[in-house]
Every structure is written in C-alpha cells, then in structure tokens.
Short mmCIF file of C-alpha atoms in Angstrom, two decimals:
data_model
loop_
_atom_site.label_atom_id
_atom_site.label_comp_id
_atom_site.label_asym_id
_atom_site.label_seq_id
_atom_site.Cartn_x
_atom_site.Cartn_y
_atom_site.Cartn_z
CA MET A 1 -19.64 -17.15 -8.05
CA SER A 2 -19.58 -15.15 -5.02
CA ASP A 3 -22.26 -13.52 -3.24
CA ILE A 4 -20.50 -10.28 -2.76
CA ILE A 5 -19.20 -8.40 -6.56
CA ARG A 6 -16.37 -6.03 -4.91
CA LEU A 7 -15.46 -3.39 -6.93
CA ILE A 8 -12.12 -0.94 -6.89
CA SER A 9 -11.38 2.19 -7.90
CA CYS A 10 -7.45 3.04 -6.75
CA ASN A 11 -4.79 5.94 -8.38
CA LEU A 12 -1.71 4.20 -7.60
CA GLU A 13 0.65 7.55 -7.72
CA ARG A 14 2.68 6.88 -10.46
CA ASP A 15 2.37 2.86 -11.16
CA GLY A 16 4.19 2.99 -8.43
CA ASP A 17 7.89 4.28 -9.68
CA LYS A 18 9.93 2.75 -12.43
CA ASP A 19 11.42 -0.45 -12.58
CA GLU A 20 14.56 -0.66 -9.72
CA PRO A 21 18.10 -1.04 -11.30
CA GLY A 22 18.04 -4.78 -12.65
CA GLY A 23 14.60 -4.40 -13.54
CA LYS A 24 12.92 -5.93 -10.45
CA LEU A 25 9.50 -4.49 -10.02
CA PRO A 26 9.71 -1.31 -7.34
CA ALA A 27 8.36 -2.58 -3.99
CA VAL A 28 5.57 -0.04 -3.54
CA TRP A 29 4.16 -1.40 -6.25
CA LEU A 30 4.03 -4.92 -5.55
CA GLU A 31 3.27 -4.07 -1.90
CA ALA A 32 0.08 -1.48 -3.77
CA THR A 33 -1.00 -4.47 -6.03
CA GLU A 34 -0.43 -7.65 -3.43
CA LEU A 35 -2.58 -5.16 -0.83
CA LEU A 36 -5.54 -5.17 -3.90
CA GLY A 37 -5.11 -8.71 -4.85
CA SER A 38 -5.80 -9.28 -1.44
CA GLU A 39 -8.72 -7.51 -0.86
CA ARG A 40 -10.26 -10.39 -4.28
CA ALA A 41 -11.55 -8.02 -6.19
CA HIS A 42 -14.14 -8.50 -8.75
CA GLY A 43 -12.55 -4.88 -10.67
CA ILE A 44 -10.62 -3.28 -10.07
CA PHE A 45 -10.65 0.85 -11.78
CA ARG A 46 -6.62 1.53 -12.41
CA GLN A 47 -5.32 5.44 -12.72
CA GLU A 48 -1.85 5.98 -13.29
CA MET A 49 -0.82 3.33 -15.23
CA THR A 50 2.45 4.75 -16.42
CA HIS A 51 4.51 2.05 -16.62
CA SER A 52 2.12 -0.73 -17.24
CA PRO A 53 0.87 -0.58 -20.93
CA ALA A 54 -0.48 -3.28 -23.24
CA GLY A 55 2.00 -6.25 -23.78
CA SER A 56 4.22 -5.15 -20.62
CA ARG A 57 5.86 -7.03 -17.90
CA ARG A 58 4.43 -5.40 -15.28
CA LEU A 59 0.79 -5.83 -16.35
CA ALA A 60 0.99 -9.30 -17.13
CA ALA A 61 2.90 -9.55 -13.21
CA ALA A 62 0.25 -7.38 -11.54
CA GLU A 63 -2.44 -9.65 -13.43
CA GLU A 64 -0.72 -13.09 -11.62
CA ILE A 65 -1.33 -11.48 -8.58
CA LEU A 66 -4.70 -10.07 -9.25
CA GLY A 67 -5.62 -13.05 -10.90
CA MET A 68 -7.48 -11.44 -13.10
CA ARG A 69 -7.12 -10.01 -16.73
CA GLY A 70 -5.64 -6.37 -17.66
CA PHE A 71 -6.98 -3.93 -20.01
CA VAL A 72 -4.87 -0.72 -20.54
CA SER A 73 -5.64 2.87 -23.28
CA PRO A 74 -3.24 4.01 -25.41
CA ASN A 75 -1.89 7.49 -24.23
CA ASN A 76 -3.30 11.27 -25.11
CA VAL A 77 -1.05 14.66 -24.05
CA GLY A 78 -1.17 13.29 -20.08
CA ASN A 79 1.36 10.70 -19.35
CA HIS A 80 0.00 8.12 -16.28
CA PRO A 81 -2.87 6.30 -18.79
CA THR A 82 -5.78 4.60 -17.43
CA GLY A 83 -6.42 0.45 -16.84
CA MET A 84 -8.97 -1.77 -15.06
CA PHE A 85 -8.49 -5.14 -14.11
CA LEU A 86 -11.58 -7.78 -14.00
CA ARG A 87 -11.91 -11.23 -12.72
CA GLU A 88 -12.69 -13.62 -15.73
CA ASP A 89 -15.68 -15.51 -14.05
CA THR A 90 -17.51 -13.06 -13.42
CA PHE A 91 -17.54 -10.16 -15.82
CA GLN A 92 -16.53 -12.51 -19.25
CA HIS A 93 -16.80 -11.57 -22.75
CA ALA A 94 -15.09 -8.51 -21.92
CA GLU A 95 -14.26 -6.40 -24.90
CA ARG A 96 -11.96 -2.69 -24.42
CA ILE A 97 -13.44 0.20 -26.54
CA PRO A 98 -11.07 2.69 -27.81
CA ARG A 99 -11.78 6.19 -26.86
CA ASN A 100 -9.07 9.03 -26.74
CA TYR A 101 -10.90 12.67 -27.75
CA PRO A 102 -11.36 14.64 -25.88
CA TRP A 103 -9.98 13.34 -23.05
CA ARG A 104 -6.57 14.36 -21.73
CA THR A 105 -6.01 11.21 -20.55
CA PRO A 106 -8.89 8.66 -22.19
CA PRO A 107 -10.59 6.24 -20.00
CA THR A 108 -10.43 2.65 -20.74
CA ILE A 109 -14.16 1.65 -21.29
CA VAL A 110 -14.53 -2.21 -21.31
CA ARG A 111 -17.74 -3.70 -22.75
CA THR A 112 -18.43 -6.92 -20.60
CA ARG A 113 -21.36 -9.46 -19.48
CA PHE A 114 -22.21 -9.88 -15.49
CA ALA A 115 -22.48 -14.23 -15.03
CA GLY A 116 -25.22 -15.09 -14.96
CA THR A 117 -27.66 -12.18 -16.95
CA PRO A 118 -25.40 -12.46 -20.63
CA GLU A 119 -28.39 -10.99 -21.96
CA VAL A 120 -27.20 -6.96 -20.18
CA GLN A 121 -24.79 -5.73 -21.64
CA LEU A 122 -22.90 -3.65 -18.85
CA THR A 123 -20.40 -0.83 -19.66
CA LEU A 124 -17.22 -0.04 -17.11
CA GLY A 125 -15.25 2.82 -17.69
CA SER A 126 -12.02 4.08 -15.48
CA VAL A 127 -11.65 7.85 -15.72
CA HIS A 128 -9.43 10.41 -14.44
CA HIS A 129 -10.20 13.60 -15.60
CA ALA A 130 -7.66 16.10 -16.45
CA PHE A 131 -6.20 17.83 -13.21
CA ASN A 132 -5.46 20.91 -14.62
CA ASP A 133 -8.42 22.63 -16.82
CA PRO A 134 -12.15 23.32 -15.23
CA ASN A 135 -13.12 23.47 -18.34
CA LEU A 136 -11.70 20.33 -20.34
CA ARG A 137 -13.55 18.36 -17.01
CA LYS A 138 -16.71 19.67 -18.37
CA ILE A 139 -15.84 18.22 -22.10
CA GLU A 140 -14.64 15.07 -20.56
CA VAL A 141 -17.51 14.61 -18.20
CA GLY A 142 -19.89 15.80 -21.46
CA ASP A 143 -18.74 12.35 -23.19
CA THR A 144 -18.89 10.19 -20.22
CA THR A 145 -22.67 11.01 -20.75
CA ALA A 146 -22.80 9.66 -24.03
CA TYR A 147 -22.28 6.51 -21.87
CA VAL A 148 -25.03 7.69 -19.50
CA ASP A 149 -27.30 8.20 -22.45
CA LYS A 150 -27.25 3.60 -23.72
CA THR A 151 -28.85 2.95 -20.12
CA LYS A 152 -32.01 4.08 -21.44
CA ASN A 153 -32.11 1.23 -23.30
CA ASP A 154 -33.35 -1.88 -21.56
CA ASP A 155 -29.94 -3.75 -22.12
CA GLN A 156 -27.66 -1.55 -21.22
CA HIS A 157 -25.80 -0.71 -17.76
CA LEU A 158 -23.25 1.74 -16.43
CA ILE A 159 -20.60 1.86 -13.83
CA LEU A 160 -17.73 4.88 -13.83
CA GLY A 161 -15.28 3.88 -11.36
CA GLY A 162 -11.70 7.32 -10.88
CA ASP A 163 -10.45 10.32 -10.10
CA HIS A 164 -12.11 13.02 -10.80
CA ASN A 165 -10.33 15.76 -9.87
CA GLU A 166 -12.80 17.60 -8.49
CA PRO A 167 -14.53 17.69 -5.19
CA PRO A 168 -18.51 16.62 -4.56
CA LEU A 169 -21.51 18.43 -4.31
CA PRO A 170 -21.00 19.91 -0.34
CA GLU A 171 -24.61 19.19 0.03
CA GLY A 172 -23.93 15.86 2.84
CA GLU A 173 -20.59 15.96 2.94
CA ARG A 174 -18.10 15.37 5.36
CA THR A 175 -14.89 17.25 4.36
CA PRO A 176 -16.31 20.75 4.39
CA PRO A 177 -15.74 23.23 0.86
CA ILE A 178 -11.93 24.22 0.69
CA ASP A 179 -12.13 28.45 1.58
CA TRP A 180 -9.77 29.43 -1.57
CA ALA A 181 -9.44 33.21 -0.10
CA SER A 182 -7.56 31.71 2.78
CA PRO A 183 -4.45 32.93 3.30
CA GLU A 184 -2.93 29.10 3.48
CA ILE A 185 -3.48 28.25 0.28
CA THR A 186 -0.51 28.72 -1.24
CA ASP A 187 -0.54 26.75 -4.25
CA THR A 188 -2.34 29.70 -6.83
CA VAL A 189 -1.88 27.63 -10.41
CA HIS A 190 -3.45 24.37 -7.90
CA ARG A 191 -6.21 27.34 -7.05
CA VAL A 192 -7.42 27.96 -11.07
CA ASN A 193 -7.41 24.56 -11.74
CA ARG A 194 -9.66 23.03 -9.68
CA THR A 195 -12.06 26.44 -9.13
CA VAL A 196 -15.00 28.27 -10.74
CA GLU A 197 -15.15 32.24 -11.10
CA ILE A 198 -18.65 33.56 -9.10
CA PRO A 199 -19.84 36.80 -9.66
CA HIS A 200 -19.30 38.87 -6.22
CA THR A 201 -22.11 39.83 -4.26
CA LEU A 202 -24.30 42.84 -3.78
CA ARG A 203 -21.44 43.23 -0.70
CA THR A 204 -18.64 43.19 -2.61
CA ARG A 205 -19.77 45.40 -4.99
CA THR A 206 -20.45 47.61 -2.13
CA LEU A 207 -17.26 47.22 -0.22
CA HIS A 208 -15.59 48.46 -4.07
CA ARG A 209 -17.30 50.75 -4.64
CA LEU A 210 -16.41 52.43 -0.84
CA ARG A 211 -12.95 51.64 -1.16
CA GLY A 212 -12.82 53.81 -4.66
CA ALA A 213 -14.39 56.93 -2.52
CA LEU A 214 -11.02 56.67 -0.03
CA PRO A 215 -7.63 58.23 -0.48
CA GLY A 216 -5.26 55.88 -2.05
CA PRO A 217 -4.72 53.47 -5.07
CA ARG A 218 -8.00 51.85 -5.99
CA ARG A 219 -7.37 48.37 -5.65
CA PRO A 220 -9.02 45.47 -7.56
CA LEU A 221 -11.04 43.03 -5.68
CA ALA A 222 -9.67 39.43 -6.25
CA PRO A 223 -12.14 37.44 -8.12
CA ARG A 224 -14.43 35.10 -5.93
CA ARG A 225 -13.91 31.60 -6.58
CA VAL A 226 -15.44 28.23 -5.30
CA SER A 227 -14.43 24.63 -6.19
CA CYS A 228 -15.62 23.63 -9.49
CA THR A 229 -17.90 20.34 -8.79
CA TYR A 230 -19.11 20.29 -12.09
CA VAL A 231 -18.09 16.25 -12.59
CA ASP A 232 -20.84 15.14 -9.49
CA GLN A 233 -23.21 17.48 -10.28
CA ALA A 234 -23.74 16.48 -14.52
CA LEU A 235 -23.83 12.85 -13.13
CA LEU A 236 -26.23 13.15 -10.95
CA GLU A 237 -27.87 15.90 -13.19
CA CYS A 238 -28.00 12.32 -15.26
CA GLY A 239 -28.87 10.08 -12.99
CA MET A 240 -26.33 8.21 -11.72
CA HIS A 241 -25.34 8.20 -8.20
CA ASP A 242 -22.41 9.12 -6.66
CA ALA A 243 -21.85 4.79 -4.02
CA ALA A 244 -20.18 6.71 -1.21
CA ARG A 245 -23.24 9.43 -0.68
CA TYR A 246 -25.90 6.92 -1.56
CA HIS A 247 -24.66 4.29 0.78
CA ALA A 248 -23.48 7.02 3.72
CA ALA A 249 -27.52 8.25 2.76
CA GLN A 250 -29.22 4.28 3.39
CA SER A 251 -26.49 3.32 6.43
CA GLY A 252 -26.12 5.94 8.41
CA ASP A 253 -22.39 5.10 7.89
CA ARG A 254 -20.45 7.92 6.96
CA GLN A 255 -16.82 6.54 7.25
CA CYS A 256 -17.10 6.28 3.07
CA LEU A 257 -17.60 10.49 3.15
CA GLY A 258 -13.73 10.41 3.71
CA PRO A 259 -11.23 12.06 2.21
CA THR A 260 -9.08 10.29 -1.22
CA ALA A 261 -6.65 12.56 -1.66
CA GLY A 262 -4.35 15.71 -0.77
CA HIS A 263 -2.83 14.04 2.22
CA ALA A 264 -0.17 13.56 0.47
CA PRO A 265 3.04 16.05 1.12
CA ALA A 266 2.87 17.33 -2.22
CA ALA A 267 -1.02 18.39 -1.53
CA LYS A 268 0.55 20.72 1.11
CA GLY A 269 -1.24 25.06 0.17
CA GLN A 270 -3.48 23.24 -2.31
CA GLY A 271 -6.95 23.51 0.68
CA GLY A 272 -6.35 20.27 2.71
CA PRO A 273 -7.92 16.48 1.81
CA GLN A 274 -10.87 16.10 -0.79
CA ARG A 275 -12.96 13.18 -1.61
CA ILE A 276 -12.22 13.52 -5.71
CA ASP A 277 -11.74 9.55 -6.28
CA ARG A 278 -15.00 8.10 -6.43
CA ILE A 279 -17.89 5.28 -8.04
CA TYR A 280 -20.36 6.63 -9.91
CA LEU A 281 -23.56 3.56 -10.46
CA ASP A 282 -26.38 3.94 -12.80
CA PRO A 283 -29.66 4.27 -11.31
CA TRP A 284 -30.66 0.70 -11.18
CA LEU A 285 -27.62 -1.00 -10.01
CA THR A 286 -27.41 2.03 -6.71
CA THR A 287 -29.64 -0.68 -5.67
CA ALA A 288 -27.33 -3.39 -5.31
CA ILE A 289 -25.24 -2.27 -3.38
CA ILE A 290 -24.23 -3.16 0.23
CA ASN A 291 -21.02 -1.50 1.33
CA VAL A 292 -18.95 1.29 0.75
CA ARG A 293 -14.93 1.93 2.41
CA VAL A 294 -11.97 3.40 1.60
CA ILE A 295 -9.09 1.96 1.97
CA ASN A 296 -5.82 3.99 3.63
CA MET A 297 -3.09 3.88 1.36
CA SER A 298 -0.71 6.32 2.84
CA GLY A 299 2.89 4.90 1.83
CA LEU A 300 2.47 3.42 -1.25
CA SER A 301 -0.20 6.36 -3.18
CA ASP A 302 -0.87 9.53 -3.31
CA HIS A 303 -4.81 8.38 -3.18
CA HIS A 304 -6.87 6.50 -1.25
CA ALA A 305 -8.93 3.46 -2.37
CA VAL A 306 -12.48 3.22 -2.69
CA VAL A 307 -14.44 0.17 -1.95
CA VAL A 308 -17.55 -0.55 -3.07
CA ASP A 309 -19.30 -3.91 -2.71
CA LEU A 310 -22.37 -5.22 -3.74
CA SER A 311 -24.72 -7.99 -3.50
CA ALA A 312 -24.58 -10.56 -6.88
CA ARG A 313 -28.15 -11.42 -6.65
CA GLY A 314 -29.30 -7.93 -6.22
CA MET A 315 -26.82 -7.07 -9.16
CA ALA A 316 -28.55 -9.67 -11.23
CA LEU A 317 -32.46 -7.93 -10.98
CA ALA A 318 -30.99 -4.59 -11.73
CA LEU A 319 -28.91 -5.40 -14.68
CA ARG A 320 -33.01 -7.35 -15.44
CA ARG A 321 -34.63 -4.37 -14.39
CA GLN A 322 -36.64 -6.08 -11.70
CA VAL A 323 -36.16 -3.22 -9.32
CA ALA A 324 -37.32 0.78 -9.29
CA PRO A 325 -34.55 2.43 -10.36
CA HIS A 326 -33.33 4.90 -7.11
CA PRO A 327 -34.50 8.45 -7.71
CA ARG A 328 -32.33 11.24 -9.27
CA PHE A 329 -30.33 13.21 -6.33
CA PHE A 330 -32.19 16.29 -7.69
CA ASP A 331 -35.26 14.35 -7.02
CA LEU A 332 -34.48 13.16 -3.23
CA ALA A 333 -33.22 16.63 -2.44
CA CYS A 334 -36.48 17.99 -3.76
#
C-alpha cells in the first residue's frame, strides 16, 4: 500500500454532458476523468454524475480509467446524483448505505475498512448540498451530523467531501466575503439562494427614521444579507475539520484556500469565486493530513477539484485512536 493516501473531491459539471453522436463518450468527460486518473487517488468524491447511473456504460468506463470501484446514489428531485470511486486494495469491504430523505441530491455514503485496520469502520460521504435553499442546507447538514455522532464510538470514523454550495466561515480565508449589497451582484435569485437576512444595525434603523422625516415617499430599506455559512459552522461545531483550513494553519501554505467555484462565465453577477468545495475529516484523521491543494479544472468544469493527501501511517494511528484528536476549531479560536 502507498505511503500516501490521496482523496479528491470533484464536481464535474453535468458529468461532462451527454454522449456524442454514435454513443461516443464526450471529450470533456474523457479528459477530466483521465486527469483525475493521473492523480492516482485512492478515493474520489464525485458530484454531478448526471449520465453515470449504476450499471451504466459510462460508470464502467470511469472505473476502468481510474482503476477504482464506482458507487452512485439514486437521485431525488435534483438532476445530478452524487457518486464515489474507491481503490479496493485500500478501502476494503465497501458497501453503499442508502440515503435519500431529506436531501435534494442524496449523498453517496459508503462504509468501508481501511487496509491494515480492519477492526475499524470508516464512513466516507460524497455530498452535494442544495444550491437553492439555505434552510434545506441546514436540514441536510443536520442529517450529516448523524454520521458525525457515530464517531463517539472508538471504532468509527468519518470523511466527507463535496460541493457544499456555501463558503466557509470567513476567519482566516484568502477570499473576502461577498458584499451582497454591491451593484455588481446582478443575479438576485442567486443572492437569495446563498444568503441569510440579518437584522439591521442601530445605524441603519436610525437612517430609516431620518428618511421618514424627510419630504417625499418613504422607501423601505432592503434586507441586509450575508453569505450563509451554516454547513461549515455546524460541522466545525461538531468537531470536524476542513482539511484546507487545517493544512493552511499548520503549514502556512495558503494556496490550498483558493476558491473552487464561481470562476465560470455563467457565474457572472454572483459575487465572484468562492471556496465552496471542501473535504472534512473527523478530529483524529485530521492529524494525518500532510498536504492539500486545488486542481484547476478550467475548461473541463465550473468547479476546481480539491486534493487531500494523508499519511498512511498517520491514518492507521488515527483510526486506532493512538493519537490525540485535533481540538475543535472554536476551541482553537478562543
């Protein structure tokens, strides 16, 4: 087994599109899959496996190119199911656990055993949180915490990777928070999908009263909106860690905090690139992280891919809990 265990989270836009005439696999899909294959990953969390349902020719082609076993979840009301690929000599006895409600796009949850630590159950999850509703994302991440809760047991661990459709908490990030009041935000539906309203400050309430005292019609203040960051907040509160944030803090290398989405032409007017694709690990496995980086997928997808390298030895020690768990983010911040 390799000394380094490599995990990748990749949202390949619409699975590279439909097959070309004659059933030929699309060139974009093939190039993206070969790029992922060149990374020789041990686990890939995929989102938007639109044309790769279980048993499909495309899923089989991906398995052959990657040298991995593929899993795909049935869809719900979303159009782009999640999936996962695992190298069977590294992640053994893998079994997909059905999960549907309450997700718009159900996650692909796989229970497996890391080679060398067969006594420990490891749960892997490929997630794609709802793009359109902060309240639904709260419900979805609430469901995810059921798996986090299992890590209270000494023989269970968790890794989650995916497109969370929200930025992380702004502390320590390279990319500044979006100013949703900016006139450059022209996609008003996107603003509603990705923000929450917060109360107006005393100053804005005072200005409102002053406006009411002036001649002319009184215009209501538009609601003040900020990016919804509940997914990150909830997982951190539960003790999980964002691999990129951890690596940046430990190594000083902040390149891994680069934005992963919002760079495509279709995202114009949405506030600019944000780091919405992230991999989270439980506090023991976090200690095995040795590197995190972003793969530029421009021309292949509207998302960049996130790569996390773990020490195989450190991972075994973490799974056996022979290392102390990394402290909660909020405890470190105090």
